mmCIF file of C-alpha atoms in Angstrom:
data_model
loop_
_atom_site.group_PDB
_atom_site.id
_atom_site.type_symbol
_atom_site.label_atom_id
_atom_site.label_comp_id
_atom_site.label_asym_id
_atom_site.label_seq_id
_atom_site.Cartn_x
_atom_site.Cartn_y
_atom_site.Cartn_z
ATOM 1 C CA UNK A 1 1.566 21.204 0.524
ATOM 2 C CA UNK A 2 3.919 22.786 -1.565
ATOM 3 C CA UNK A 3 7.755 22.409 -0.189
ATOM 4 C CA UNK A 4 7.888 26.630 0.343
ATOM 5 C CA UNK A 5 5.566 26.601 2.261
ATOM 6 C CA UNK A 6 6.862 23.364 4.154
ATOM 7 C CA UNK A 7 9.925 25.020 5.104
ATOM 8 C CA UNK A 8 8.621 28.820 6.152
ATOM 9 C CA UNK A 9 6.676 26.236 8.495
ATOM 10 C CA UNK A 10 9.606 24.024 9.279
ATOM 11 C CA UNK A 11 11.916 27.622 9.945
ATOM 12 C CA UNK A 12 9.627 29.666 11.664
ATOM 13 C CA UNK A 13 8.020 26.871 14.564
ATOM 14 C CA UNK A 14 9.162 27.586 17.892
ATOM 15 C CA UNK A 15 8.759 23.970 18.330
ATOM 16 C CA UNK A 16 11.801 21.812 18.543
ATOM 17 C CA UNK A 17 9.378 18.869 18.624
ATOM 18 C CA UNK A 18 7.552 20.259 15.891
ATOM 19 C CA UNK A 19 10.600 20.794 13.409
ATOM 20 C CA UNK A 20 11.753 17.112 14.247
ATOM 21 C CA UNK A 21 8.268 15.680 13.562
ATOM 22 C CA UNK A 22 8.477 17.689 10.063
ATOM 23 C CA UNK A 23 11.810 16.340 9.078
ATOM 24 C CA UNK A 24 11.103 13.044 10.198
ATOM 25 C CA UNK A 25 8.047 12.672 8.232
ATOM 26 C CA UNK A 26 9.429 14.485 4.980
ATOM 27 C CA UNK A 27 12.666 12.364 4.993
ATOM 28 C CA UNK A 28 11.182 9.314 5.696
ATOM 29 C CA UNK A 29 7.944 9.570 4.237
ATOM 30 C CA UNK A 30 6.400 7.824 7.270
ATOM 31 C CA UNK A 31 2.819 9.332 8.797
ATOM 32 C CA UNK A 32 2.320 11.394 12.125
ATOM 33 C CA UNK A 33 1.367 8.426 14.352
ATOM 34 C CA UNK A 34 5.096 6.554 12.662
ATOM 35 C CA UNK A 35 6.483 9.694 13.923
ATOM 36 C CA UNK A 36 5.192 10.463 17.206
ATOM 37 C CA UNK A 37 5.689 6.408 18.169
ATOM 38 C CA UNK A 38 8.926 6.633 16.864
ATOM 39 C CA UNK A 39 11.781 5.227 19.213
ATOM 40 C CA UNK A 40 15.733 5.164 19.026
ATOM 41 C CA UNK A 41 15.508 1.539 20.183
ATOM 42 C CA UNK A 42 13.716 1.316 16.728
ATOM 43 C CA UNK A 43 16.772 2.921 15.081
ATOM 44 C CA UNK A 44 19.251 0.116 14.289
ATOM 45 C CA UNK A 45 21.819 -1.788 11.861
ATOM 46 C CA UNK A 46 21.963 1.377 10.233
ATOM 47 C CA UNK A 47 18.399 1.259 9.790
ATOM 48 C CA UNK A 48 15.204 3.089 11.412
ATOM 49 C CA UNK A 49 12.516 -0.047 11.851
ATOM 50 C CA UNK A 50 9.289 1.275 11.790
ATOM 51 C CA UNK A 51 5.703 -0.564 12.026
ATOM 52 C CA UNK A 52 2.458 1.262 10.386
ATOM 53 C CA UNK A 53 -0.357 1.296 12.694
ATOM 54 C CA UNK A 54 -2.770 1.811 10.058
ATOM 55 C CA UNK A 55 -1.737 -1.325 8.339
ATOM 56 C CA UNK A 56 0.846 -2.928 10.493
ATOM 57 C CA UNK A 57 3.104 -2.870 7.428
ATOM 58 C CA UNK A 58 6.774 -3.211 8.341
ATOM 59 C CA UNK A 59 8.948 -1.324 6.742
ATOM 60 C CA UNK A 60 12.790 -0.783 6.787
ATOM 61 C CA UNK A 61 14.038 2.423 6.416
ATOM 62 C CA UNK A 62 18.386 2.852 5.374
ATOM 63 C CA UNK A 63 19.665 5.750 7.778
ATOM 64 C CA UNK A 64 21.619 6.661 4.480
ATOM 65 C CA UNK A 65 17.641 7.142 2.527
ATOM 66 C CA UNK A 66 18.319 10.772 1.882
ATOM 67 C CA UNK A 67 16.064 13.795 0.553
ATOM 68 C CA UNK A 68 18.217 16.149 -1.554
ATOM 69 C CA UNK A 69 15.833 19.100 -1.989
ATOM 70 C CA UNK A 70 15.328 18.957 2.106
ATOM 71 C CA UNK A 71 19.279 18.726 2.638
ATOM 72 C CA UNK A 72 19.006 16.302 5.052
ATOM 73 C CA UNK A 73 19.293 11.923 5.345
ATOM 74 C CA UNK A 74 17.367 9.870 7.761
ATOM 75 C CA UNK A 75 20.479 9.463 9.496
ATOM 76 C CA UNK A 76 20.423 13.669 9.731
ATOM 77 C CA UNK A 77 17.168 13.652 11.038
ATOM 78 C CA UNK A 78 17.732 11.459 14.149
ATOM 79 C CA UNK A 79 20.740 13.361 14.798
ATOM 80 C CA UNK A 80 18.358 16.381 14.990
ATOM 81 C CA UNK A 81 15.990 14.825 17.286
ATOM 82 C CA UNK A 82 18.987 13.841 19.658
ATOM 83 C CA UNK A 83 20.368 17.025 19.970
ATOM 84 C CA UNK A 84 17.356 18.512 21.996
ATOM 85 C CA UNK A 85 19.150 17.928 25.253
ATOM 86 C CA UNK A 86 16.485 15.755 26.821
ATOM 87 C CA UNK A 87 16.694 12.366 27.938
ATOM 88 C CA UNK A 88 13.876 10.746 25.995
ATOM 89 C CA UNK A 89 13.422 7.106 24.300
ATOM 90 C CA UNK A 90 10.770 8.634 21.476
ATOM 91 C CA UNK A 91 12.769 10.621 18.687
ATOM 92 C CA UNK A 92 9.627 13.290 18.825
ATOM 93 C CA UNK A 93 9.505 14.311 22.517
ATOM 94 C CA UNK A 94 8.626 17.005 24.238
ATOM 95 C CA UNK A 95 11.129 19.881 24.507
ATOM 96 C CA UNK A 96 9.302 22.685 26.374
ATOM 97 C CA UNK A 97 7.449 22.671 29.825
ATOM 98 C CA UNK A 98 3.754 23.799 30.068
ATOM 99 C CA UNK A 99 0.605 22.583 30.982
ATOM 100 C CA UNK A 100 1.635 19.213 32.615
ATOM 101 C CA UNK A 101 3.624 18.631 30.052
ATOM 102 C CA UNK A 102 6.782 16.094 31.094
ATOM 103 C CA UNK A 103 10.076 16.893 29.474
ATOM 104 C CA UNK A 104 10.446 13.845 27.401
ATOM 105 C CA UNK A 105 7.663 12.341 26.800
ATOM 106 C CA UNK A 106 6.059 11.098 23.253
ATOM 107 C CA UNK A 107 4.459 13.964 21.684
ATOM 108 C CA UNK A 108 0.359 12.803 21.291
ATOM 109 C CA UNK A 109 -0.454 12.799 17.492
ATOM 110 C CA UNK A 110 -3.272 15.306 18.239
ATOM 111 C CA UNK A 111 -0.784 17.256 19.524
ATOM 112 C CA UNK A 112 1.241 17.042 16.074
ATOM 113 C CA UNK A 113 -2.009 18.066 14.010
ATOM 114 C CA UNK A 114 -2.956 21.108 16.146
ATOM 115 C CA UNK A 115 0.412 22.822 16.045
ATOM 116 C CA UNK A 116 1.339 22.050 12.455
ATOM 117 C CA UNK A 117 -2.416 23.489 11.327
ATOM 118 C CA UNK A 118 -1.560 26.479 13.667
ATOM 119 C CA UNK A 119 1.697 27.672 12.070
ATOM 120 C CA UNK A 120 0.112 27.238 8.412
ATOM 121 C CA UNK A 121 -2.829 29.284 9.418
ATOM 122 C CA UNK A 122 -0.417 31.941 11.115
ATOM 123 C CA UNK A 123 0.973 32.111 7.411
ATOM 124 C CA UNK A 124 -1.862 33.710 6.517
ATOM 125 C CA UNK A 125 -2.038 32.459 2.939
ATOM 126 C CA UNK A 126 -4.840 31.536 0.943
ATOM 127 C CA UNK A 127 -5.704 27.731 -0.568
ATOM 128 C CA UNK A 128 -7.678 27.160 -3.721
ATOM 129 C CA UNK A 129 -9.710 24.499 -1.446
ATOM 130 C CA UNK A 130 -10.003 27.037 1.111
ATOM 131 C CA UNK A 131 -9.055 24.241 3.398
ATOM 132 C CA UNK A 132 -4.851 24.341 4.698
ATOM 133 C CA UNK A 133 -2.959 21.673 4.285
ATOM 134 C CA UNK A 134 -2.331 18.814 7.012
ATOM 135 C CA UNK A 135 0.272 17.757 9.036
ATOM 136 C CA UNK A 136 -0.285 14.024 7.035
ATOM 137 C CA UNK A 137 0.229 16.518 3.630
ATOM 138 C CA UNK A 138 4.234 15.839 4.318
ATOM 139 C CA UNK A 139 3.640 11.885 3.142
ATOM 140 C CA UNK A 140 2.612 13.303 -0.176
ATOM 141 C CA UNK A 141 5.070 16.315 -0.206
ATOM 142 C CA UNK A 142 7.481 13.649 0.223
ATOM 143 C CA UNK A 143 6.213 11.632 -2.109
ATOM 144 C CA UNK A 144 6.371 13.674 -5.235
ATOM 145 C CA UNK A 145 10.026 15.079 -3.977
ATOM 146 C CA UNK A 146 11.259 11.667 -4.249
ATOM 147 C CA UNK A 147 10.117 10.626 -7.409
ATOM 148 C CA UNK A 148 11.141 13.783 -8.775
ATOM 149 C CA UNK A 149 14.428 12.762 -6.913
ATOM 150 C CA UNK A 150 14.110 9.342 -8.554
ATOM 151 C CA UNK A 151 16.485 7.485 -6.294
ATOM 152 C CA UNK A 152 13.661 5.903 -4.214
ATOM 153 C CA UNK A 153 10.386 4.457 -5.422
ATOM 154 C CA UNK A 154 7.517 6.254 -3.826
ATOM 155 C CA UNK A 155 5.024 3.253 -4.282
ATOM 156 C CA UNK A 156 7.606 1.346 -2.062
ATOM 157 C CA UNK A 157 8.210 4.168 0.797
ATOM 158 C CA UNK A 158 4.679 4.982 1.290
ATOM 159 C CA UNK A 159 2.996 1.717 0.110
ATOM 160 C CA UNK A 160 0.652 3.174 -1.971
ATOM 161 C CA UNK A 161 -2.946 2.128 -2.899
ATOM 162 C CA UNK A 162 -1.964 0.017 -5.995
ATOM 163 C CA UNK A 163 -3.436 -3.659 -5.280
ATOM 164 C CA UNK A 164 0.103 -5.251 -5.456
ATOM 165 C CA UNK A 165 2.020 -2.478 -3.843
ATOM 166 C CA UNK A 166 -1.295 -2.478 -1.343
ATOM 167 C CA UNK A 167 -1.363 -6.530 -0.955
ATOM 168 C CA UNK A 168 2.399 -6.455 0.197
ATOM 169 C CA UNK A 169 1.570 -4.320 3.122
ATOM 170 C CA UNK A 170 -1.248 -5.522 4.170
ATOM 171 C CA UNK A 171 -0.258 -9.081 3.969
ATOM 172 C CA UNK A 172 -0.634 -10.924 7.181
ATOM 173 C CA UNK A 173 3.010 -12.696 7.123
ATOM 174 C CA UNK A 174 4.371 -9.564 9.517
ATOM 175 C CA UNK A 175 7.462 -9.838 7.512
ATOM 176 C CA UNK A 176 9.686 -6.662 6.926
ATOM 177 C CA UNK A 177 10.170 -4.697 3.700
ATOM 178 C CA UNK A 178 13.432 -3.495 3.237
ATOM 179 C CA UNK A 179 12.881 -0.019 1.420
ATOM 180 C CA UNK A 180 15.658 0.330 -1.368
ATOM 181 C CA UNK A 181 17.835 3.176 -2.578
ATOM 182 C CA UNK A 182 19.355 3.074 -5.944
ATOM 183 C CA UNK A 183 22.936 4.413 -6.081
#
């Protein structure tokens, strides 16, 4: 997922909920299920606290982590998802009514991977793999902005598959990892 084509996406979506989702997962590097779970009680001590279902890694997250290319810090991003005018607890809620839909409510992660495939295939552009990229494409979009960034190690935000980076967050302790920002 190149970051153009990230951002006609992240402009062009109708979808508050959508755009939030986007930020949240380019800023933080966190997945789509981090980011549709995602809570403001989770958001605290100037930190956003946020559990990995895959792994159950725990991983702490400054507010102040900030993407430079993307213009915008974790702290930004919550903002955004605040500013919907909806009283919700998740920071990716719905915004719009339709279909049953409660205002509010935690957007499904299915929900996440449909809409983000539709707006890249209404870009009508072509892929050397013929296949689009994913909504979980933003985890490695964000990866390579950040080490090109080099302020915050990738290996560290996204726990990558190297065996120690990998044994950290997978060990069983529960404890949380702190992710650091060097100034």
């Amino acid at each position: 997922l190149p970051f153009d084509v990230f951002m006609k996406v992240y402009d062009q979506t109708q979808y508050r909920w959508l755009r939030n989702a986007m930020a949240l997962s380019l800023v933080s590097g966190q997945g789509r299920e981090e980011c549709a779970f995602a809570e403001f009680a989770d958001v605290r001590e100037g930190c956003w606290w946020s559990e990995r279902g895959k792994t159950g890694a725990r991983i702490i997250l400054p507010l102040e982590l900030r993407l430079e290319r993307f213009g915008m810090s974790l702290e930004d991003v919550v903002r955004q998802c605040r500013t919907t005018g909806i009283v919700s607890k998740h920071l990716v809620h719905q915004t719009e009514r339709g279909r049953g839909a409660r205002l509010g409510k935690k957007m499904h992660v299915a929900k996440l991977t449909r809409h983000f495939s539709a707006e890249i295939r209404a870009l009508n552009l072509e892929w050397e793999s013929k296949q689009h990229p994913t909504f979980h494409e933003i985890r490695s979009l964000s990866s390579r902005l950040y080490k090109e960034q080099g302020n915050v190690n990738p290996q560290e935000l996204l726990g990558h598959k190297d065996p120690r980076t990998t044994a950290i967050y997978t060990d069983g302790r529960g404890e949380w990892v702190r992710v650091g920002i060097k100034k």
